[in-house]
Each structure stands twice: as C-alpha cells, then as structure tokens.
Coordinates of C-alpha atoms in Angstrom, one line a residue:
M1 CA -18.9 -17.7 71.4
S2 CA -19.7 -21.2 72.7
S3 CA -17.3 -22.8 70.2
A4 CA -13.5 -22.7 70.1
I5 CA -13.6 -19.2 68.7
G6 CA -14.8 -18.1 72.1
L7 CA -11.3 -18.5 73.5
S8 CA -10.4 -15.0 72.5
T9 CA -13.5 -13.7 74.3
M10 CA -12.5 -15.6 77.4
V11 CA -9.0 -14.2 77.3
A12 CA -10.4 -10.7 76.9
I13 CA -13.0 -10.9 79.7
G14 CA -11.5 -13.5 82.0
P15 CA -12.7 -17.0 82.9
D16 CA -15.2 -16.0 85.6
N17 CA -17.0 -13.5 83.3
F18 CA -16.9 -16.1 80.5
R19 CA -18.6 -18.6 82.7
L20 CA -21.3 -16.0 83.4
C21 CA -21.8 -15.6 79.6
W22 CA -22.0 -19.4 79.2
A23 CA -24.6 -19.5 82.0
A24 CA -26.7 -16.9 80.2
L25 CA -26.4 -18.9 77.0
H26 CA -27.5 -22.0 78.8
Q27 CA -30.4 -20.2 80.4
M28 CA -31.6 -19.1 76.9
D29 CA -31.2 -22.6 75.6
E30 CA -33.3 -23.9 78.4
H31 CA -35.9 -21.2 77.8
F32 CA -36.1 -22.1 74.1
A33 CA -36.3 -25.8 74.8
T34 CA -39.0 -25.6 77.6
T35 CA -41.1 -22.6 76.8
S36 CA -44.3 -22.7 74.8
F37 CA -44.1 -21.0 71.4
E38 CA -46.3 -18.1 72.2
K39 CA -44.0 -17.1 75.1
N40 CA -40.7 -18.3 73.6
L41 CA -38.5 -15.3 72.9
P42 CA -36.4 -16.8 70.1
V43 CA -39.5 -18.2 68.4
V44 CA -41.4 -14.9 68.6
M45 CA -38.3 -12.9 67.4
G46 CA -37.8 -15.4 64.5
L47 CA -41.5 -15.1 63.5
L48 CA -41.3 -11.3 63.6
A49 CA -38.3 -11.4 61.4
V50 CA -40.2 -13.5 58.8
W51 CA -43.2 -11.3 59.1
Y52 CA -41.3 -8.0 58.7
T53 CA -39.2 -9.4 55.8
D54 CA -41.7 -11.4 53.8
F55 CA -45.0 -9.7 54.5
F56 CA -44.0 -6.2 55.5
G57 CA -41.2 -5.8 53.0
A58 CA -38.6 -4.7 55.5
Q59 CA -35.1 -5.5 54.3
T60 CA -33.2 -4.1 57.3
V61 CA -33.3 -4.1 61.1
A62 CA -31.9 -1.2 63.1
V63 CA -30.2 -2.3 66.3
L64 CA -29.9 0.6 68.7
P65 CA -28.0 -0.1 71.9
Y66 CA -28.2 2.7 74.5
E67 CA -25.1 1.2 76.2
Q68 CA -21.7 2.3 74.9
Y69 CA -20.2 -1.1 75.9
L70 CA -22.5 -2.6 73.3
K71 CA -21.4 -0.3 70.5
R72 CA -20.1 -3.3 68.4
F73 CA -23.2 -5.4 69.0
P74 CA -24.9 -4.4 65.7
A75 CA -21.7 -5.6 63.8
Y76 CA -21.7 -8.9 65.8
L77 CA -25.4 -9.4 64.8
Q78 CA -24.4 -8.7 61.2
Q79 CA -21.9 -11.6 61.2
L80 CA -24.2 -13.9 63.2
T81 CA -27.4 -13.5 61.1
M82 CA -26.2 -12.6 57.7
E83 CA -23.5 -15.3 57.4
S84 CA -25.8 -17.9 58.9
N85 CA -29.1 -16.9 57.4
G86 CA -28.1 -15.2 54.1
K87 CA -28.3 -18.2 51.8
H88 CA -30.9 -18.5 49.0
I89 CA -30.8 -22.3 48.9
T90 CA -32.7 -24.5 51.4
L91 CA -31.2 -27.5 53.2
D92 CA -32.6 -29.8 50.4
G93 CA -30.8 -27.7 47.7
K94 CA -33.8 -25.9 46.3
E95 CA -34.3 -22.2 45.8
S96 CA -35.9 -20.6 48.9
P97 CA -39.4 -19.2 48.4
M98 CA -38.7 -16.6 51.1
T99 CA -36.2 -13.8 51.6
P100 CA -33.1 -15.2 53.3
G101 CA -32.8 -12.8 56.3
Q102 CA -32.5 -9.2 57.0
F103 CA -29.6 -6.8 57.1
N104 CA -28.7 -5.7 60.6
W105 CA -27.2 -2.3 61.2
G106 CA -27.0 0.3 63.9
E107 CA -25.1 2.4 66.3
P108 CA -25.4 3.2 70.0
G109 CA -28.5 5.3 70.4
T110 CA -26.7 8.5 71.3
N111 CA -24.6 8.3 68.1
G112 CA -27.5 7.2 65.9
Q113 CA -29.7 10.1 67.0
H114 CA -27.3 12.5 65.3
S115 CA -27.1 10.5 62.1
F116 CA -30.1 8.4 61.1
Y117 CA -33.0 8.7 63.7
Q118 CA -34.8 11.2 61.4
L119 CA -34.9 8.5 58.7
I120 CA -36.3 6.0 61.2
H121 CA -39.0 8.4 62.5
Q122 CA -39.9 10.4 59.4
G123 CA -38.6 8.5 56.4
T124 CA -40.8 7.0 53.7
R125 CA -39.4 3.5 54.3
S126 CA -40.4 1.6 57.5
F127 CA -38.2 -1.1 59.1
P128 CA -38.1 -2.7 62.5
A129 CA -35.9 -1.2 65.2
T130 CA -34.6 -3.0 68.3
S131 CA -33.7 -0.8 71.1
L132 CA -31.5 -2.1 73.9
P133 CA -31.7 -0.1 77.2
L134 CA -28.9 1.0 79.5
R135 CA -28.9 -1.6 82.2
R136 CA -25.9 -0.6 84.4
L137 CA -26.1 2.3 86.8
S138 CA -22.9 4.3 87.0
T139 CA -22.6 6.5 90.1
R140 CA -19.6 8.2 88.5
W141 CA -21.7 9.3 85.5
A142 CA -25.1 9.4 87.2
G143 CA -26.2 12.5 85.2
I144 CA -25.3 10.9 81.8
T145 CA -26.9 7.6 82.9
T146 CA -30.1 9.3 83.7
C147 CA -30.1 11.3 80.4
C148 CA -29.4 8.1 78.4
R149 CA -32.3 6.3 80.1
Q150 CA -34.7 9.2 79.5
T151 CA -33.6 9.5 75.8
F152 CA -34.1 5.8 75.4
A153 CA -37.6 6.0 76.8
R154 CA -38.5 9.0 74.6
Q155 CA -37.1 7.5 71.4
T156 CA -38.9 4.2 71.9
E157 CA -42.1 6.0 72.8
A158 CA -41.8 8.2 69.7
L159 CA -41.4 5.2 67.5
A160 CA -44.6 3.7 68.9
F161 CA -46.8 6.8 69.2
G162 CA -45.3 9.6 67.1
K163 CA -46.2 13.2 67.5
T164 CA -49.2 15.0 65.9
S165 CA -49.1 18.5 64.4
E166 CA -51.4 19.6 67.3
Q167 CA -48.8 18.3 69.8
V168 CA -45.9 20.0 68.0
A169 CA -47.9 23.3 67.8
A170 CA -48.7 23.1 71.5
E171 CA -45.0 23.2 72.2
G172 CA -44.8 26.7 70.7
T173 CA -43.3 25.6 67.4
P174 CA -43.6 28.2 64.7
E175 CA -46.3 27.3 62.2
W176 CA -43.9 26.9 59.2
L177 CA -41.8 24.4 61.2
V178 CA -44.7 22.2 62.5
P179 CA -44.8 19.8 59.5
H180 CA -41.0 19.2 59.8
R181 CA -41.4 18.1 63.5
V182 CA -44.4 15.8 63.0
F183 CA -43.8 12.0 62.9
E184 CA -46.5 9.4 62.5
G185 CA -45.3 6.7 65.0
N186 CA -46.5 3.2 64.6
R187 CA -43.0 2.2 63.5
P188 CA -42.2 -1.5 64.0
S189 CA -40.0 -1.6 67.1
N190 CA -39.2 -3.6 70.2
T191 CA -37.4 -3.0 73.3
S192 CA -35.2 -5.8 74.7

C-alpha cells in the first residue's frame, strides 16, 4: 500500500483517508524502530509465527475479523505473507532449515461461526487464531453491533478457556449431548 500500487487504494478511499493510512503505517514503523523487543508488536508476532510453525507444528493461521468492512483482510494477508515469506531458499541461496511461513485464511467471525468454528474449538488439529474486534459503533445498527461484540468476546474466551462437561451439564444439556458440546480451550489465539 505504501508503494505505487497504493494508488488504487487512494482512488478508492480518497486522499484524506489515504493520508490517515500512511500516518498509521508510519506510526507502526516508528514503534518497530524504537520499541524494545519484548514490547515490540511486529517482533512478538513474528516470533509467535516461528514458534507456532516450527515448534508447535501449526501450518495455518485463522484470521477472524468481526468487522464486515474487513471481510477481505484474510485474503490480503494471504498475498502479503505467502508471497513474501513463502520461499524455501534463504537470502544466501541455501535451503531454509525452517518452514517458510504459514497459510493465512479466514472469514468475518459471523460467517466463520457457521462454517469452521467447530473445527477451531473441537478439532484434533490446533492452529493459531487471530481475532479482530469490531471497533466502530454504529447507532443505526446498535443491536447488531452489541451482538457482534458479545459474540467476539465469547468466542475468544472459549478459545482460551473452553467449556467442561460439568459446565455444559449445568446448562441443562441432555446427558447424551454433553460430550458434543465440550471443548478443551487452551487454543493458541490472540486478539488484536
């Protein structure tokens, strides 16, 4: 976006909004250049990606925006990370000893809940999930905004803490159905 290809973005969102985007990019550049590693967001996220890929065995990352305006963000991250980081050769021309990046995928949280959230919560494979909350309040759609925020909070809580059979049974769930509603939690996730 900060190169010539960003011209199409500027045309779409207007010069004033584009300058705001550039200001945000500059702010992150400054953060990266001046913040110690233990508090440096790009460094921490990069190290987590290496940890999850090379030591945890995760091949994918779910990106779950709870903002409909970010519905194409997972696809943008696919292009950004997989084109740039998908090579198996290092800068000096040697075979990389590490996995060259992760596959990013996802959908807005409300769409994903009806397609793949059961896999994230109860599947046998574990992979990191990044959830992006709804930031903007809409007075026109206040009920939907509140619902999305509550759903976001419950989903991220469920990824972290899960739900035990005792908790499920206490909700009045029939005994035969209890094992199907239990999920262990402790799934690798972050909330941006």
